[in-house]
PDB file of C-alpha atoms in Angstrom:
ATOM      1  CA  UNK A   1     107.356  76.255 -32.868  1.00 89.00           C
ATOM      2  CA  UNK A   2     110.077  73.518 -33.803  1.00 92.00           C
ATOM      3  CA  UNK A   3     113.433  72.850 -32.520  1.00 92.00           C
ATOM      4  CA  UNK A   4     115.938  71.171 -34.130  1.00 93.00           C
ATOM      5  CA  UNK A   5     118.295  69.837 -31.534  1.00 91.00           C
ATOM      6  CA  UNK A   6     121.967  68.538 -31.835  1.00 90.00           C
ATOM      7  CA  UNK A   7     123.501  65.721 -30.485  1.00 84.00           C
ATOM      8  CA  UNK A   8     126.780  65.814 -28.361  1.00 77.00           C
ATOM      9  CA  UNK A   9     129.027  63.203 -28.033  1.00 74.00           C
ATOM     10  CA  UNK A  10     128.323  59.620 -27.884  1.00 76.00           C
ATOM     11  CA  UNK A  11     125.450  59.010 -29.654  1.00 80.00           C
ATOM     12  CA  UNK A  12     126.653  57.108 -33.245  1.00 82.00           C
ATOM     13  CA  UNK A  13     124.054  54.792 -33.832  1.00 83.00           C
ATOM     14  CA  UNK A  14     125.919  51.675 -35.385  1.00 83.00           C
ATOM     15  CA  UNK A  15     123.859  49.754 -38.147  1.00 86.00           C
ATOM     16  CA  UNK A  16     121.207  52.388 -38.447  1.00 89.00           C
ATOM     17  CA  UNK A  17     120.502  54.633 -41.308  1.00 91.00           C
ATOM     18  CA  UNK A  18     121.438  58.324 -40.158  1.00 90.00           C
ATOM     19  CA  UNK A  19     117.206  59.060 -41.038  1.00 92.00           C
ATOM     20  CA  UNK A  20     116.737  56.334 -38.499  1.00 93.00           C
ATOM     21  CA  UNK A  21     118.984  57.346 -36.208  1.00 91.00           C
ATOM     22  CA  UNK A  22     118.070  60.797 -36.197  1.00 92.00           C
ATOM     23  CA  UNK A  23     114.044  59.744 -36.145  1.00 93.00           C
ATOM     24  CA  UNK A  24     115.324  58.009 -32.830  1.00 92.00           C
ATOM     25  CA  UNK A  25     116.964  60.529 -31.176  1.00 92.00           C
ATOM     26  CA  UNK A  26     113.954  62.888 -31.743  1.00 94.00           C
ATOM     27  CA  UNK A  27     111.392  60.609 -30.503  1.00 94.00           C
ATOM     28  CA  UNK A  28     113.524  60.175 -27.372  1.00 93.00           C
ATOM     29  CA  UNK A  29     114.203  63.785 -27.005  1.00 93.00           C
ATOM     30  CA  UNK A  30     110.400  64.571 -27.725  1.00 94.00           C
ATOM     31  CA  UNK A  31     109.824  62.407 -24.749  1.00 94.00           C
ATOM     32  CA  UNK A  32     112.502  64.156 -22.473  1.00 94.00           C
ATOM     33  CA  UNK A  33     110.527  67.592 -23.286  1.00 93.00           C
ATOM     34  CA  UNK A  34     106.974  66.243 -22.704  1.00 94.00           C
ATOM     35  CA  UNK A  35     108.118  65.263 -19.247  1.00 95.00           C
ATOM     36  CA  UNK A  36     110.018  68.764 -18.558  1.00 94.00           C
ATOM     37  CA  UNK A  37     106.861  70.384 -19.581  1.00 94.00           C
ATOM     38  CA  UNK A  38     104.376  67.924 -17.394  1.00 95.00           C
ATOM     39  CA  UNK A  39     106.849  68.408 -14.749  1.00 95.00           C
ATOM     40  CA  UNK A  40     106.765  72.442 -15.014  1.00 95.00           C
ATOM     41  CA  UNK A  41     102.806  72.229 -15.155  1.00 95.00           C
ATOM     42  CA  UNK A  42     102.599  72.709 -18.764  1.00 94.00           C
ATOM     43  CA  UNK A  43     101.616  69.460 -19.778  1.00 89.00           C
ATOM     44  CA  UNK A  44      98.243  71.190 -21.321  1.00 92.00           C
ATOM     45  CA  UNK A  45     100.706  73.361 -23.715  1.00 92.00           C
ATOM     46  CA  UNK A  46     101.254  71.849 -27.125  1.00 93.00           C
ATOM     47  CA  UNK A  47     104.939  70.924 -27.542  1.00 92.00           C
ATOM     48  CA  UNK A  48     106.856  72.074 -30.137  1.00 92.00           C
ATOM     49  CA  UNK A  49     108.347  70.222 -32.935  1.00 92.00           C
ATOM     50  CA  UNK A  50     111.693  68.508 -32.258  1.00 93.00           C
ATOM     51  CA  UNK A  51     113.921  67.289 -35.117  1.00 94.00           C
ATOM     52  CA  UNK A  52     117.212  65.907 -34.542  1.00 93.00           C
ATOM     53  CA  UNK A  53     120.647  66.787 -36.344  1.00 92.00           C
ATOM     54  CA  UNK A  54     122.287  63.537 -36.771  1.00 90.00           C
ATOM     55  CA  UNK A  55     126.012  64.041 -37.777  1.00 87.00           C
ATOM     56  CA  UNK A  56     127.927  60.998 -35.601  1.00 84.00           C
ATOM     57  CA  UNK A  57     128.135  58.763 -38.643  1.00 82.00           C
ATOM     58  CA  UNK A  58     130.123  61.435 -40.551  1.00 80.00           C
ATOM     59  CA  UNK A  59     132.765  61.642 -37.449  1.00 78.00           C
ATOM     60  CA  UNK A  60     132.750  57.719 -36.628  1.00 72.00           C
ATOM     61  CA  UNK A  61     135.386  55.957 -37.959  1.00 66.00           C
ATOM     62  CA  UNK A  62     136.008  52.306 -37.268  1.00 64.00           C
ATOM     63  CA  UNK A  63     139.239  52.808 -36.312  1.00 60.00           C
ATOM     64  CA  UNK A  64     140.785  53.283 -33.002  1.00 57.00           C
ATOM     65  CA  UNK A  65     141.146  57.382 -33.279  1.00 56.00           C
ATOM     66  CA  UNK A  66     144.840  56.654 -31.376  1.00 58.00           C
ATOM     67  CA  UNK A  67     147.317  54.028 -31.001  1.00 58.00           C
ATOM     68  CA  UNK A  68     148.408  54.535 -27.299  1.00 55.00           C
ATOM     69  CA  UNK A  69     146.200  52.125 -25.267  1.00 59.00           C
ATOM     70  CA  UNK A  70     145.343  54.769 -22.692  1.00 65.00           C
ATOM     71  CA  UNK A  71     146.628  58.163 -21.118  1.00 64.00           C
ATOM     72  CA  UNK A  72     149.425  56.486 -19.232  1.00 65.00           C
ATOM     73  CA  UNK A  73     151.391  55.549 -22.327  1.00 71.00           C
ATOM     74  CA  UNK A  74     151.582  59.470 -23.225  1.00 76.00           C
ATOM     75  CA  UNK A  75     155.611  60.471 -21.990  1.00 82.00           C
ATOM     76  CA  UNK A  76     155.444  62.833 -19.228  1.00 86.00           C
ATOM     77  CA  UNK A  77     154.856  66.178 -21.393  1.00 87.00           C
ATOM     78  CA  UNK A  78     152.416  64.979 -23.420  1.00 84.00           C
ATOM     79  CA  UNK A  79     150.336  63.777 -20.138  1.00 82.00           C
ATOM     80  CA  UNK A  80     151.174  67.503 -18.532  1.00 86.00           C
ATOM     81  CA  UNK A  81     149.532  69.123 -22.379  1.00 87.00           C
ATOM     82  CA  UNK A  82     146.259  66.770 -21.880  1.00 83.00           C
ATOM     83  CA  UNK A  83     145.849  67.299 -17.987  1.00 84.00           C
ATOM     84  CA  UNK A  84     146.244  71.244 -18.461  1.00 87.00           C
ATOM     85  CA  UNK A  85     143.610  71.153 -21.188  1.00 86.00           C
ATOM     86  CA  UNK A  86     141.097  68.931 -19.229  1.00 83.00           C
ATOM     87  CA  UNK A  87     141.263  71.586 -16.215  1.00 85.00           C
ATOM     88  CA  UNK A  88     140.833  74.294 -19.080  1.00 86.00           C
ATOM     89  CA  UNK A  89     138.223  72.871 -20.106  1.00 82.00           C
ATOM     90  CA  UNK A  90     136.238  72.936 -16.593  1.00 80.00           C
ATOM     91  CA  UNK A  91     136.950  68.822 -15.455  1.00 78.00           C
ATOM     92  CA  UNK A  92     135.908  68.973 -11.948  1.00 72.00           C
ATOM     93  CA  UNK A  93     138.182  65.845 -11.199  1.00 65.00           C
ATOM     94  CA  UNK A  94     140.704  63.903 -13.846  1.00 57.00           C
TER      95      UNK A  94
END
């Protein structure tokens, strides 16, 4: 069996080639599962392949993604349009 897993956000990998960073991700992620399986009294199974999908250096840009500082410096509707989305969205606290 393999899996090939995706990262989320948060995980560009600054000065490393996206092989490497990838290669990293997996081994850390092959780790995760040999636990969960040792953990669930399957550490006799043989684990499945991992392989990570590395995509963070195509959506990193070294440039501030904004120019407002933080949240506050949105004017009242814009702050209403992000809060409402962030509940949406299932934020258990803002």
């Amino acid at each position: 069996m393999t899996i090939v897993a995706v990262h989320g956000i948060g995980n560009h990998q600054s000065g490393r080639a996206p092989d490497q960073a990838a290669t990293e991700l997996a081994g850390q992620w092959q780790l995760r599962l040999q636990q969960g399986f040792t953990a669930a009294g399957l550490g006799d199974q043989r684990l499945p392949v991992l392989h990570a999908a590395y995509y963070a250096h195509h959506t990193h840009s070294a440039e501030r993604q904004s120019v407002a500082p933080d949240a506050l410096a949105l004017d009242e509707q814009q702050q209403f349009v992000v809060i409402a989305w962030v509940l949406v969205l299932g934020s258990p606290t803002l």
